[in-house]
Short mmCIF file of C-alpha atoms and ligand atoms in Angstrom, two decimals:
data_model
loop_
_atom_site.label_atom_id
_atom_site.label_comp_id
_atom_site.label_asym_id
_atom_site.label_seq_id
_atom_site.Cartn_x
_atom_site.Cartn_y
_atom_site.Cartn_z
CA UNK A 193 65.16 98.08 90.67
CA UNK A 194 66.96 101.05 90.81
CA UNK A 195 70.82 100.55 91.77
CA UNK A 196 70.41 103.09 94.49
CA UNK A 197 67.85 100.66 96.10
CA UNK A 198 70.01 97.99 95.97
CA UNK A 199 72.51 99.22 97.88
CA UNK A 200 70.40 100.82 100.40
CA UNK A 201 68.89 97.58 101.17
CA UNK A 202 72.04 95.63 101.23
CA UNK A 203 73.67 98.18 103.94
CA UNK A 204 70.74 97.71 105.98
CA UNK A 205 71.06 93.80 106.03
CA UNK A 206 74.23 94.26 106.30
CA UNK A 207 74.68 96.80 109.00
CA UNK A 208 74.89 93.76 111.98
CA UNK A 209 77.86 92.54 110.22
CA UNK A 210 80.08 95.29 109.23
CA UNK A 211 80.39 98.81 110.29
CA UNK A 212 78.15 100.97 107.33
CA UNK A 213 81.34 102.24 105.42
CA UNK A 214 82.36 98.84 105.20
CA UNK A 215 79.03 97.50 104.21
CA UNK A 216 78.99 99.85 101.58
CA UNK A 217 82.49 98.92 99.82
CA UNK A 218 81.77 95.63 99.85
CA UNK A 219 78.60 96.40 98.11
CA UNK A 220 80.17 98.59 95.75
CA UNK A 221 82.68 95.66 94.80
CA UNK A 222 80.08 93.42 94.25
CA UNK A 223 77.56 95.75 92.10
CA UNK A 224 80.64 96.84 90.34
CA UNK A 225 81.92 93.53 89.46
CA UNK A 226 78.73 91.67 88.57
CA UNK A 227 77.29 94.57 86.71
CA UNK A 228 80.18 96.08 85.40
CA UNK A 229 79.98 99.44 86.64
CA UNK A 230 82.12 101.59 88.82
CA UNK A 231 81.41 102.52 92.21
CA UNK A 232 79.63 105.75 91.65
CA UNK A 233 77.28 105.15 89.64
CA UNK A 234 74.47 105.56 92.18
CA UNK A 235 75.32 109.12 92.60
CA UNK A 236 76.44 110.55 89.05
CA UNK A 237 73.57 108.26 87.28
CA UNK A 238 70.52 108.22 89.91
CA UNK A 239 68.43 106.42 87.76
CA UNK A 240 70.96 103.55 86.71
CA UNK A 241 68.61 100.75 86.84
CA UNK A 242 69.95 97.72 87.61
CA UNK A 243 68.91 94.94 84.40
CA UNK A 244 66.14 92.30 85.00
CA UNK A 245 68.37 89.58 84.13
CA UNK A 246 70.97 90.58 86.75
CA UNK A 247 68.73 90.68 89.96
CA UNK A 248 68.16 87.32 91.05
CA UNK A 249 71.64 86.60 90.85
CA UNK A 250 72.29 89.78 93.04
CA UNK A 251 70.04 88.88 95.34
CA UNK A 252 71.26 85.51 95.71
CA UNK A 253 74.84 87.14 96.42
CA UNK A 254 73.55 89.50 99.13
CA UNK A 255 72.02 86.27 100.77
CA UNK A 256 75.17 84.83 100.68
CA UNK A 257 76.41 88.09 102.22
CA UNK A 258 73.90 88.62 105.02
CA UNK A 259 74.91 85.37 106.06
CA UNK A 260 77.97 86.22 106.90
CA UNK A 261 80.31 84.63 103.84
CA UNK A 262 83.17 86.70 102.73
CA UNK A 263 83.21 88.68 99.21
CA UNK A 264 85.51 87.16 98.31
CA UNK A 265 83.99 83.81 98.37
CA UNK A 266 80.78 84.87 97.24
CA UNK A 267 83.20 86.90 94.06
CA UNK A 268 85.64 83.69 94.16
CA UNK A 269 88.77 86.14 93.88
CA UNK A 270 90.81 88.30 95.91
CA UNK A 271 93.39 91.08 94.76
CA UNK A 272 96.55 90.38 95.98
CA UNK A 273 100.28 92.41 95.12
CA UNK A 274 98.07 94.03 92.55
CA UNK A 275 96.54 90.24 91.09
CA UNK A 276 93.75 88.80 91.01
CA UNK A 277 93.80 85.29 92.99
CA UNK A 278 90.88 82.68 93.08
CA UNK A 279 89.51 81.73 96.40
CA UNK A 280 87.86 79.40 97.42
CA UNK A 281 86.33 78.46 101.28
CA UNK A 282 89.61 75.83 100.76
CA UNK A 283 91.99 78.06 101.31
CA UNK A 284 92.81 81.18 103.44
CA UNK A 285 91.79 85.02 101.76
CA UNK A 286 94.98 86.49 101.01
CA UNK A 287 95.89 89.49 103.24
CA UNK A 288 97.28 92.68 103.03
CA UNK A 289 99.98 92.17 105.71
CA UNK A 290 101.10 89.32 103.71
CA UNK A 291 101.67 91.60 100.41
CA UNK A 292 104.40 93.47 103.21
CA UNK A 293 105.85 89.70 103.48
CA UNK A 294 106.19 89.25 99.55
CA UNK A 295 107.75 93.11 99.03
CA UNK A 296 110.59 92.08 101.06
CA UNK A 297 110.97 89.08 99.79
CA UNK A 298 110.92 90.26 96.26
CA UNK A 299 113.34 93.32 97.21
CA UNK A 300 115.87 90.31 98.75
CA UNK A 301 115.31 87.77 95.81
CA UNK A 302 116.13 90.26 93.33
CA UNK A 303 119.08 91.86 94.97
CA UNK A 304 120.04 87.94 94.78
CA UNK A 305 118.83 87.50 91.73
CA UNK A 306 120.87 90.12 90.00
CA UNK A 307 124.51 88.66 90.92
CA UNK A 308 123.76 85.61 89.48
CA UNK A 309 123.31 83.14 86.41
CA UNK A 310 121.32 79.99 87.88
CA UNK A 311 117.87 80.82 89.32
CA UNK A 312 117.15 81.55 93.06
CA UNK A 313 115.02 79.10 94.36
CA UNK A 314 112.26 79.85 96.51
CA UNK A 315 110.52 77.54 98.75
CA UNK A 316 106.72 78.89 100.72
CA UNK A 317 105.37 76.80 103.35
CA UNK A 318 101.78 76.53 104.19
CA UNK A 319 101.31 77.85 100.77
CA UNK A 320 97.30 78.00 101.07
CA UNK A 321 95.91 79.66 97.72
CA UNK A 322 99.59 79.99 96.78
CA UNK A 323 99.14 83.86 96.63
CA UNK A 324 102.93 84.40 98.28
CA UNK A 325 104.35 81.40 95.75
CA UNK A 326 102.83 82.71 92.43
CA UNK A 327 103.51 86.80 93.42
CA UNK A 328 107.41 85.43 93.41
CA UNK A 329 107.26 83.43 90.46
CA UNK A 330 105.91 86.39 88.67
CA UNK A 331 107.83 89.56 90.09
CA UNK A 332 111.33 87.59 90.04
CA UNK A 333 111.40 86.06 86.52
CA UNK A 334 113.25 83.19 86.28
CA UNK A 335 113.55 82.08 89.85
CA UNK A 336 112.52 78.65 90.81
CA UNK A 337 109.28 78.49 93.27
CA UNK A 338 108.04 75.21 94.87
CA UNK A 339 104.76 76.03 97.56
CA UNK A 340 103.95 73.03 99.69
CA UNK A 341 100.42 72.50 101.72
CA UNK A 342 99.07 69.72 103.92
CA UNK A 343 95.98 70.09 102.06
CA UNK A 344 94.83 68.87 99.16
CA UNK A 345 92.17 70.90 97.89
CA UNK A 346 94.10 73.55 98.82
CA UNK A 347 97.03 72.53 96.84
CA UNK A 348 94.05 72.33 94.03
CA UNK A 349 93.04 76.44 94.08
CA UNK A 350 96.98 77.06 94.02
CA UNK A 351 97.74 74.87 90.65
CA UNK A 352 94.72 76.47 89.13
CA UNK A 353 95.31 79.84 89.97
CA UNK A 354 95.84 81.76 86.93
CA UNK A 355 97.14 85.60 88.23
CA UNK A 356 99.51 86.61 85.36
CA UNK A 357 98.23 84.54 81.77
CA UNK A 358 100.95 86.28 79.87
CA UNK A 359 103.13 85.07 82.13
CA UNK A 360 102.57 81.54 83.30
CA UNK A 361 105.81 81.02 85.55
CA UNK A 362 103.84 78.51 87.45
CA UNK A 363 105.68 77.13 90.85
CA UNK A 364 105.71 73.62 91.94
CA UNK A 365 102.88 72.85 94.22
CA UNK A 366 103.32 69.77 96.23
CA UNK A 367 101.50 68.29 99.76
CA UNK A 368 103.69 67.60 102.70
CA UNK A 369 102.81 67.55 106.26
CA UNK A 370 105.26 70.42 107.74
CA UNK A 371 105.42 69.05 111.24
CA UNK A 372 107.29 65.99 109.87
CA UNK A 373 110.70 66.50 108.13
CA UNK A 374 111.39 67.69 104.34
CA UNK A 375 110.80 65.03 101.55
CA UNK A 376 113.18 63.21 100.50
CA UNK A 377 112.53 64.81 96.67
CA UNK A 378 112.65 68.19 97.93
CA UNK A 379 116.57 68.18 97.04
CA UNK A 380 119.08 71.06 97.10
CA UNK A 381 118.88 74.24 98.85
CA UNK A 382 116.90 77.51 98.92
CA UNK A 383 117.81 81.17 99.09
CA UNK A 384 114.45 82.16 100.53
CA UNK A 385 111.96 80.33 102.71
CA UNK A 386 108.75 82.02 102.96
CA UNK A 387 106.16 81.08 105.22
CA UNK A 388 102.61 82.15 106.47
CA UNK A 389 101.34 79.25 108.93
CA UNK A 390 98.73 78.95 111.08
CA UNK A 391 98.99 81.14 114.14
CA UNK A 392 95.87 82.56 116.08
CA UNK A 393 95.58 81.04 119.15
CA UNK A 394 92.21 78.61 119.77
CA UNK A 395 91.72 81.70 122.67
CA UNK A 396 91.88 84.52 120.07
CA UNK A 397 88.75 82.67 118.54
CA UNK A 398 86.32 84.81 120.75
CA UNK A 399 87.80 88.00 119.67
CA UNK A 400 86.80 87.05 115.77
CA UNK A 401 84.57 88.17 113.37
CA UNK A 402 82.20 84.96 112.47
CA UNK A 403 82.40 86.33 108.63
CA UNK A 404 86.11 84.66 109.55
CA UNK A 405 86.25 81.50 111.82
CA UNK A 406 82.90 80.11 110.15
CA UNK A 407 84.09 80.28 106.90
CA UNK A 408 87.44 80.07 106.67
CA UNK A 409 89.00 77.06 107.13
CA UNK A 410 90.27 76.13 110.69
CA UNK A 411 93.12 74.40 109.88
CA UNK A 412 94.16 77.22 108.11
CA UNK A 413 93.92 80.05 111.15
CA UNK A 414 94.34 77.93 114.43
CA UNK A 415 97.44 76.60 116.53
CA UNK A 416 96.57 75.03 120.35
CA UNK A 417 96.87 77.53 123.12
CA UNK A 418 99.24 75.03 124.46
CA UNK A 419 101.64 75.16 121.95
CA UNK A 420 101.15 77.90 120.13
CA UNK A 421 104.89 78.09 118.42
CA UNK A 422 105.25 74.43 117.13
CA UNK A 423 104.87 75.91 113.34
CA UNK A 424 107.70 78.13 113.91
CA UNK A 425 109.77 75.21 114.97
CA UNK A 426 109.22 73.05 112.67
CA UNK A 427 109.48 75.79 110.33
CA UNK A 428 113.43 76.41 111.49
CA UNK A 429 113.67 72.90 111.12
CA UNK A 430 113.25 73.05 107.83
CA UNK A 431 115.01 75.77 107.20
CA UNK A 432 118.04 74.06 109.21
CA UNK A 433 118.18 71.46 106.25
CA UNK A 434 117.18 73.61 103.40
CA UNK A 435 118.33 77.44 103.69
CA UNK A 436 121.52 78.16 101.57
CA UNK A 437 124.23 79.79 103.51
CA UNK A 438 123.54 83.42 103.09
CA UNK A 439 119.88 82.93 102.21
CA UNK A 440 117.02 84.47 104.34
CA UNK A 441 113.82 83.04 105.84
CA UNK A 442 110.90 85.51 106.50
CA UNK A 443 107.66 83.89 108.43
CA UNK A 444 104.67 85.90 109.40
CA UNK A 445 103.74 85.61 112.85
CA UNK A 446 100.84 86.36 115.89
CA UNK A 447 101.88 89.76 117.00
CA UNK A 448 100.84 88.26 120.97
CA UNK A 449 104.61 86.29 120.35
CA UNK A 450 106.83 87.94 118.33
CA UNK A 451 109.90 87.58 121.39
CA UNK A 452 108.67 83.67 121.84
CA UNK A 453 109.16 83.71 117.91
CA UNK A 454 112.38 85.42 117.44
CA UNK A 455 113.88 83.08 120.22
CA UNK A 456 112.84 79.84 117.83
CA UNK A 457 115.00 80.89 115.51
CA UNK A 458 117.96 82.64 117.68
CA UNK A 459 117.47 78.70 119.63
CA UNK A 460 118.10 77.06 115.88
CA UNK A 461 121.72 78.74 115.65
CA UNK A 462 120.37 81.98 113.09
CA UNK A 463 122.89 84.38 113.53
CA UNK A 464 120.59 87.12 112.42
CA UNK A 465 117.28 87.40 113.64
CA UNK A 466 114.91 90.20 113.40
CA UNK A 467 111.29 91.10 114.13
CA UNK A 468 109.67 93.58 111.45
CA UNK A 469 106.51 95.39 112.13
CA UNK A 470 103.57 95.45 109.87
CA UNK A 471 101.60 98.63 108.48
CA UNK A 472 100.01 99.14 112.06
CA UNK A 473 102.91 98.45 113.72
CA UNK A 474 102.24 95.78 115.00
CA UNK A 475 105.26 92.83 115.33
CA UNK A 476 104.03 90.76 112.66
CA UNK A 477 107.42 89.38 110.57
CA UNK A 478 110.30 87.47 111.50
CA UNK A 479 113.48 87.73 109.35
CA UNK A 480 116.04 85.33 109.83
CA UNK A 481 119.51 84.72 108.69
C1 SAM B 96 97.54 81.07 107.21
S1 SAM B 96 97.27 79.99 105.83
C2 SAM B 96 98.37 80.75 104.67
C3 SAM B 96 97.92 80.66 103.25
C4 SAM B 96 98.72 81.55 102.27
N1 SAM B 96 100.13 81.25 102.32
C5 SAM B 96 98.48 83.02 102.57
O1 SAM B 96 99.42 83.67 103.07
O2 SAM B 96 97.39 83.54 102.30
C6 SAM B 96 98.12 78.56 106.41
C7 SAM B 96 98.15 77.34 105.48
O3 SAM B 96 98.87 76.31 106.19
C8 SAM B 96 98.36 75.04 105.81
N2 SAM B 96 98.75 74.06 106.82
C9 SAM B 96 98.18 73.83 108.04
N3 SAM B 96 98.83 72.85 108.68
C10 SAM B 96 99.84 72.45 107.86
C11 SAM B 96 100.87 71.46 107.96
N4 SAM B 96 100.99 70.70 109.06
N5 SAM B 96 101.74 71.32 106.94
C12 SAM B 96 101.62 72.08 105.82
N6 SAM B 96 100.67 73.03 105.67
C13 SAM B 96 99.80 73.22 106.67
C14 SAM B 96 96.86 75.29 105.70
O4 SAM B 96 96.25 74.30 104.88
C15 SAM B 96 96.83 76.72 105.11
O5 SAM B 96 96.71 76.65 103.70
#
């Protein structure tokens, strides 16, 4: 089959789930990672036929695709701050608004970092695939990273991850239910707490693509209507126990709440609290002091 085939087919089954442009890159990632290939080879070698031996597992993938699972399932890996991170339907696909989370985070830790002998220690909540715990480890050599999850098998994809070889500064993964207090082995205190919890609204479910809430996992994405701040509370409880004095929290937030947000933390005593936009500018950070 020629590759130019392929792809036309696989836009047009996958045309009711994406918009076409969209369809098509997610195509081209798959052709190009499967069959090795870049992502014009349909136009500068029109008759780049695509090997016997690589079809049925192509096909199976677009299956997979046209039925609505994420790429990066079907691939098992997502790029994230310029790594490659397994994923699994465990844990949460990395996204880019998060990389703005870890940049700010890695331009505080260093600026830390660099005034001192002992390592800065770095503590992410809700640390899913562990993307924000392992892009610290890796970009501030020498700092000390723990990520903690209430799940298991998520905890599972983040020890396994694997996103720098020649440079296995692996943090300390361990399970904990946030909403209760700190372990009692979680000792000493931490210059950055980093945190991406869940925070759509059950509502906000309508207004989702089912490539999303049917395959990601719930407990990942969703907070009750009702109450839709508790992670940011117990979040600032934590932080009330474990921040260093001088050391900054940063927690990525529903853009629907960013004053309700702020006001957790302003309400927990932090003198200096401050909502940061994302790339769209939308309010999607709080910074906190
Ligand atoms: C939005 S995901 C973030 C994953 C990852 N940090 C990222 O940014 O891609 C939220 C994570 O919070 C975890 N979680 C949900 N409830 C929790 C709880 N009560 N305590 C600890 N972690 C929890 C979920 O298992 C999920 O991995």
């Amino acid at each position: 089959m020629l590759l130019g085939d392929f792809l036309r087919e696989g836009v047009s089954r996958l045309t009711s789930l994406y918009p076409a442009p969209e369809a098509r890159n997610i195509l081209h990632l798959l052709c190009g990672e499967r069959l090795g290939i870049d992502r014009y080879t349909h136009v500068t070698e029109p008759s780049y036929t695509i090997p016997a031996d690589y079809l049925s597992a192509l096909s199976d993938d677009l299956d997979r695709l046209a039925s609505g699972e994420p790429v990066q399932y079907v691939l098992g890996f997502e790029e994230f701050c310029g790594r490659r991170f397994k994923v699994s339907p465990d844990v949460l696909i990395p996204r880019p608004e998060t990389e703005m989370l870890c940049a700010e985070a890695i331009r505080i830790g260093s600026l830390v970092s660099k005034d001192r002998s002992d390592p800065i220690r770095i503590l992410d909540l809700c640390t899913g695939s562990g993307c924000i715990a392992w892009t610290l480890a890796l970009d501030i050599p020498g700092s000390e990273v723990y990520g903690v999850d209430i799940s298991e098998a998520a905890l599972a994809v983040a020890s396994s991850q694997d996103p720098a070889p020649e440079r296995a500064e692996s943090p300390v993964f361990f399970q904990a239910d946030i909403l209760l207090e700190p372990p009692v082995f979680l000792r000493g205190k931490f210059d950055l707490i980093l945190a991406n919890p869940p925070y759509i609204m059950e509502s906000q479910k309508a207004e989702m693509r089912p490539n999303v809430t049917e395959y990601e996992p719930d407990l990942a994405l969703f907070v009750p209507d009702g109450d839709p701040l508790l992670f940011y509370r117990a979040i600032s409880r934590w932080a009330g126990s474990l921040l260093s004095v001088g050391g900054t929290g940063i927690v990525e937030i529903n853009e629907l709440i960013g004053d309700g947000t702020v006001a957790v933390f302003k309400d927990s005593d932090f003198q200096n609290v401050e909502l940061m936009n994302d790339f769209h500018g939308k309010n999607r950070f709080v910074k906190f002091s």
